[in-house]
Amino acid sequence: MTDIFNKVSIGVLDSLEKRKISEEFLSMCREALTELKKFQLTAMRYPDSINALKLFSASDTCYLVLQKSISELEQAKARGENPTTLEKLQDVLLYVCSIGKELDYIFNKKVGVEVTKIRKETFELQEKAEGLNLLDKIDIRVNSLPGKTAATYISRIEV
């Protein structure tokens, strides 16, 4: 479903040009959020444990950033601050779309995994998102994982 990430990328640029956050754009962002949730679940079933964790981490980071971004965009739209908030978030939204396209290619096209690019982009996204207060620092997020999820991570690493 790469189309949704392409649509969101185009939607970011189109919304910036029009200086308006449309409901259609927000709807596309929500659809991309749903797709990222599917990627999280798919990543945990990936046969290679190490790559599964890396792919889950990328999916999860994108999901959390997009979720928080949608909330901020909705609030900005309600306040009439459309271009200001969108300008602030454009880089992280485009990173999410880029990583989303890569994840889609891996999960839906069933090709070999090249996680190096995804890992690099995910770290860059994390830095930008942390700087915008869209994401907690990684150590805070890991320490706040529910016990069952943390146990799943640990069991995958020990395999």
CSV table of C-alpha atoms in Angstrom, one decimal:
chain,number,residue,atom,x,y,z
A,1,MET,CA,0.0,0.0,0.0
A,2,THR,CA,2.8,2.3,-0.9
A,3,ASP,CA,0.3,4.6,-2.4
A,4,ILE,CA,-0.8,5.9,0.9
A,5,PHE,CA,2.7,7.0,1.8
A,6,ASN,CA,3.1,8.7,-1.6
A,7,LYS,CA,-0.3,10.4,-1.1
A,8,VAL,CA,0.7,11.7,2.3
A,9,SER,CA,4.1,13.0,0.9
A,10,ILE,CA,2.2,14.8,-1.9
A,11,GLY,CA,-0.4,16.0,0.7
A,12,VAL,CA,2.3,17.6,2.9
A,13,LEU,CA,3.7,19.5,-0.1
A,14,ASP,CA,0.3,20.4,-1.4
A,15,SER,CA,-0.9,21.5,2.0
A,16,LEU,CA,2.1,23.7,2.4
A,17,GLU,CA,1.5,25.3,-1.0
A,18,LYS,CA,-2.1,25.9,-0.2
A,19,ARG,CA,-1.2,26.9,3.4
A,20,LYS,CA,-4.1,24.9,4.7
A,21,ILE,CA,-4.5,21.5,6.5
A,22,SER,CA,-7.5,19.8,4.9
A,23,GLU,CA,-9.6,17.1,6.3
A,24,GLU,CA,-8.6,15.0,3.3
A,25,PHE,CA,-5.0,15.3,4.2
A,26,LEU,CA,-5.7,14.4,7.9
A,27,SER,CA,-7.7,11.4,6.6
A,28,MET,CA,-4.7,10.2,4.5
A,29,CYS,CA,-2.4,10.6,7.6
A,30,ARG,CA,-4.8,8.4,9.6
A,31,GLU,CA,-4.8,5.8,6.8
A,32,ALA,CA,-1.0,5.8,6.9
A,33,LEU,CA,-1.2,5.4,10.7
A,34,THR,CA,-3.3,2.2,10.2
A,35,GLU,CA,-0.8,0.9,7.7
A,36,LEU,CA,2.1,1.5,10.2
A,37,LYS,CA,0.2,-0.4,12.9
A,38,LYS,CA,-0.1,-3.4,10.4
A,39,PHE,CA,3.7,-3.1,9.8
A,40,GLN,CA,4.3,-3.4,13.6
A,41,LEU,CA,2.4,-6.6,13.7
A,42,THR,CA,4.0,-8.0,10.6
A,43,ALA,CA,7.5,-7.1,11.8
A,44,MET,CA,7.1,-9.2,14.9
A,45,ARG,CA,6.4,-12.3,12.8
A,46,TYR,CA,9.4,-11.7,10.5
A,47,PRO,CA,11.6,-14.8,10.4
A,48,ASP,CA,14.9,-13.2,11.1
A,49,SER,CA,14.8,-12.1,14.8
A,50,ILE,CA,17.4,-9.3,14.6
A,51,ASN,CA,15.8,-7.7,11.5
A,52,ALA,CA,12.4,-8.3,13.0
A,53,LEU,CA,13.3,-6.0,15.9
A,54,LYS,CA,14.8,-3.4,13.7
A,55,LEU,CA,11.8,-3.4,11.4
A,56,PHE,CA,9.4,-3.3,14.4
A,57,SER,CA,11.4,-0.4,15.9
A,58,ALA,CA,11.2,1.5,12.6
A,59,SER,CA,7.4,0.9,12.3
A,60,ASP,CA,6.9,1.8,16.0
A,61,THR,CA,8.9,5.0,15.7
A,62,CYS,CA,7.0,6.1,12.6
A,63,TYR,CA,3.7,5.2,14.2
A,64,LEU,CA,4.3,7.2,17.4
A,65,VAL,CA,5.6,10.2,15.4
A,66,LEU,CA,2.7,10.2,13.0
A,67,GLN,CA,0.2,9.7,15.8
A,68,LYS,CA,1.5,12.7,17.7
A,69,SER,CA,1.8,14.7,14.4
A,70,ILE,CA,-1.8,14.1,13.5
A,71,SER,CA,-2.9,15.3,16.9
A,72,GLU,CA,-0.9,18.5,16.5
A,73,LEU,CA,-2.2,19.1,13.0
A,74,GLU,CA,-5.8,18.6,14.2
A,75,GLN,CA,-5.2,21.1,17.0
A,76,ALA,CA,-3.5,23.6,14.6
A,77,LYS,CA,-6.4,23.3,12.2
A,78,ALA,CA,-8.9,24.0,15.0
A,79,ARG,CA,-6.9,27.1,16.0
A,80,GLY,CA,-6.3,28.3,12.5
A,81,GLU,CA,-2.5,27.9,12.6
A,82,ASN,CA,-2.4,25.7,9.6
A,83,PRO,CA,0.8,26.7,7.8
A,84,THR,CA,2.9,27.3,11.0
A,85,THR,CA,2.4,23.8,12.5
A,86,LEU,CA,2.7,22.1,9.1
A,87,GLU,CA,5.9,23.8,8.3
A,88,LYS,CA,7.3,22.7,11.7
A,89,LEU,CA,6.2,19.1,11.1
A,90,GLN,CA,7.0,18.7,7.3
A,91,ASP,CA,10.4,17.1,7.8
A,92,VAL,CA,9.3,14.4,10.2
A,93,LEU,CA,6.2,13.7,8.1
A,94,LEU,CA,8.3,13.2,5.0
A,95,TYR,CA,10.7,10.9,6.9
A,96,VAL,CA,7.7,8.8,8.1
A,97,CYS,CA,6.6,8.5,4.5
A,98,SER,CA,10.0,7.5,3.2
A,99,ILE,CA,10.4,4.9,5.9
A,100,GLY,CA,6.8,3.7,5.4
A,101,LYS,CA,7.5,3.2,1.7
A,102,GLU,CA,10.6,1.1,2.5
A,103,LEU,CA,8.6,-1.0,5.0
A,104,ASP,CA,5.8,-1.6,2.5
A,105,TYR,CA,8.4,-2.7,0.0
A,106,ILE,CA,9.8,-5.2,2.4
A,107,PHE,CA,6.5,-6.6,3.8
A,108,ASN,CA,4.3,-6.5,0.8
A,109,LYS,CA,6.7,-7.2,-2.0
A,110,LYS,CA,8.5,-9.9,0.0
A,111,VAL,CA,12.0,-8.8,-1.0
A,112,GLY,CA,15.2,-9.3,0.8
A,113,VAL,CA,15.8,-7.0,3.8
A,114,GLU,CA,18.2,-4.1,3.6
A,115,VAL,CA,17.6,-2.5,7.0
A,116,THR,CA,20.7,-0.2,6.9
A,117,LYS,CA,18.9,2.6,5.1
A,118,ILE,CA,15.8,2.2,7.2
A,119,ARG,CA,17.8,2.2,10.5
A,120,LYS,CA,19.6,5.4,9.4
A,121,GLU,CA,16.4,7.1,8.5
A,122,THR,CA,14.7,5.9,11.7
A,123,PHE,CA,17.5,7.4,13.8
A,124,GLU,CA,17.3,10.7,11.9
A,125,LEU,CA,13.6,10.7,12.4
A,126,GLN,CA,14.0,10.0,16.1
A,127,GLU,CA,16.4,12.9,16.5
A,128,LYS,CA,14.1,15.3,14.7
A,129,ALA,CA,11.0,14.1,16.5
A,130,GLU,CA,12.7,14.3,19.9
A,131,GLY,CA,13.7,17.9,19.1
A,132,LEU,CA,10.0,18.7,18.3
A,133,ASN,CA,8.8,16.9,21.5
A,134,LEU,CA,6.9,14.5,19.3
A,135,LEU,CA,8.7,11.5,20.8
A,136,ASP,CA,10.3,10.6,24.1
A,137,LYS,CA,13.9,9.8,24.2
A,138,ILE,CA,14.5,6.1,23.3
A,139,ASP,CA,15.6,5.1,26.8
A,140,ILE,CA,12.4,6.5,28.3
A,141,ARG,CA,10.3,4.7,25.7
A,142,VAL,CA,12.0,1.3,26.3
A,143,ASN,CA,11.7,1.6,30.1
A,144,SER,CA,8.0,2.4,29.8
A,145,LEU,CA,7.2,-0.7,27.7
A,146,PRO,CA,4.6,-3.0,29.2
A,147,GLY,CA,6.0,-6.2,30.7
A,148,LYS,CA,4.7,-8.5,28.0
A,149,THR,CA,6.0,-6.4,25.2
A,150,ALA,CA,9.4,-6.1,26.9
A,151,ALA,CA,9.5,-9.9,27.4
A,152,THR,CA,8.7,-10.4,23.7
A,153,TYR,CA,11.6,-8.1,22.8
A,154,ILE,CA,14.0,-9.9,25.2
A,155,SER,CA,12.9,-13.4,24.0
A,156,ARG,CA,13.5,-12.3,20.3
A,157,ILE,CA,16.9,-11.0,21.1
A,158,GLU,CA,17.9,-14.2,23.0
A,159,VAL,CA,17.0,-16.4,20.1
